[in-house]
Amino acid sequence: MRVAVAGVGNNTSALVQGIAFYRHTGSLVGIHRPTIDGFGVGDIEFVAAFAVSEAKVGKDLTEAIFMPPNNFPRLNSELAMAAVPVTKGLVDATEVDRVAAALAGAEVLLYSAPSGRPETAQAYAEAAWNAGVAFINTTSDAVARDQMWMDRFAAAGLPLVGDDLASQFGTSVVHNALLRLVEERGLTLVSSYQVVLGGTEDFRNLVENPNTKKQSKLNALSGADNVQLAPLGYLSELKSKKVAHLNLEAQGWAETAVSLDVKLQVHDPSGAAGVNIDLIRIAASALRNGHGGYPAEAAPLLKSPPGTAI
Ligand SMILES: NC(=O)c1ccc[n+]([C@@H]2O[C@H](COP(=O)([O-])OP(=O)(O)OC[C@H]3O[C@@H](n4cnc5c(N)ncnc54)[C@H](O)[C@@H]3O)[C@@H](O)[C@H]2O)c1
């Protein structure tokens, strides 16, 4: 599968390094689905990469992923040069044609730039559509939830996947599972909250610019009316780790109290890569099978699939 990435941040680092790790070791630890429609985890070839930082543009993808502020650790695996020079990305619609030309030969564009910049997200979607490439929006900005974009991709026979990936074992997935458990066991939820701290550039950006993320996080939770989300916190010392505290207050038999507190700690970019590897294979397979529009198989891997609030 020939894949282009827009954004050479921590998630791209975890994805590029992880694919090399799995190819080298043959390990299946941390892999949700070893194959999807016959594609293995190692069957991905990066053919283009777009960035805006001076430090990354012009470097090979396998070098650019280690440039600050990226702080996902260097994994202990051989990393052959990708022979993919990182090229200048776009920030708005004025450079769509140049980026579309650079997408020639790609099957999928994985959009992994910062959340909270809907114009940039839509400009990359336009470039993918022009180039006949499937588009995956991993950010909280609305593209797949926007019916206009879904109609355009579907009419062109191109898959459109989004919005906002749900980390493989992240706050939303764990919180949602606990909320469902309370309901399934017949308890009544009284209140619930989550406090999430992280030390990545993504966290720094989301603390400054939370505009589209909060709604997307609420989209991922069932019974969200009783759930409070504390503002995200950035602590540089956490580096690529995320720490989440979840609290659920409920009532059981005869209205007696039940209280649950959970602490979750993960490497945030690993949680993204573990899902992006499936989204890429779902999108590539849909493209090759001629299925345009939204592949329903992607829904459990997203916080804000089509039909959720913007
Ligand atoms: N678990 C997770 O990590 C997770 C979960 C859900 C969604 N996301 C989203 O995934 C995206 C990527 O996360 P990340 O941790 O890799 O972020 P990051 O900040 O480490 O990387 C984003 C990169 O995109 C670059 N960039 C900025 N503008 C660009 C442009 N116009 N074109 C190309 N590149 C541009 C930045 O310089 C940076 O290198 C974010 O939008 C994040 O909110 C992440």
PDB file of C-alpha atoms in Angstrom, residues 1 5-6 51-52 64 68 118 120 131 150 156 181 203 207 233 238 249-250 255 270-271 278-279 299 308:
ATOM      1  CA  MET A   1       0.000   0.000   0.000  1.00  0.00           C
ATOM      2  CA  VAL A   5       1.525  11.442   5.348  1.00  0.00           C
ATOM      3  CA  ALA A   6       0.708  15.078   6.055  1.00  0.00           C
ATOM      4  CA  ALA A  51       5.663  19.044   6.852  1.00  0.00           C
ATOM      5  CA  VAL A  52       5.932  22.762   7.534  1.00  0.00           C
ATOM      6  CA  ALA A  64      12.710  13.984  10.204  1.00  0.00           C
ATOM      7  CA  PRO A  68      12.098  18.331  17.979  1.00  0.00           C
ATOM      8  CA  PRO A 118     -10.166  23.025   9.780  1.00  0.00           C
ATOM      9  CA  THR A 120      -5.812  23.112   6.499  1.00  0.00           C
ATOM     10  CA  ALA A 131      -5.192  13.325  -6.953  1.00  0.00           C
ATOM     11  CA  MET A 150     -18.495  12.782   2.021  1.00  0.00           C
ATOM     12  CA  ALA A 156     -15.448   9.976  -7.083  1.00  0.00           C
ATOM     13  CA  LEU A 181     -20.349  -1.405  32.139  1.00  0.00           C
ATOM     14  CA  PHE A 203      -1.126  18.332  24.085  1.00  0.00           C
ATOM     15  CA  VAL A 207      -4.259  23.255  25.529  1.00  0.00           C
ATOM     16  CA  GLY A 233      -3.174  19.745  30.808  1.00  0.00           C
ATOM     17  CA  LEU A 238       5.593  13.574  30.769  1.00  0.00           C
ATOM     18  CA  GLU A 249     -19.927   7.900  40.710  1.00  0.00           C
ATOM     19  CA  ALA A 250     -22.959   5.640  40.506  1.00  0.00           C
ATOM     20  CA  GLU A 255     -29.504   3.833  45.921  1.00  0.00           C
ATOM     21  CA  SER A 270       1.650   4.425  20.206  1.00  0.00           C
ATOM     22  CA  GLY A 271      -2.099   4.503  20.796  1.00  0.00           C
ATOM     23  CA  ASP A 278      -5.795  -0.376  10.703  1.00  0.00           C
ATOM     24  CA  LEU A 279      -7.319   2.793   9.212  1.00  0.00           C
ATOM     25  CA  ALA A 299     -16.364   3.409  12.937  1.00  0.00           C
ATOM     26  CA  THR A 308     -21.774  12.796  15.080  1.00  0.00           C
TER      27      THR A 308
END
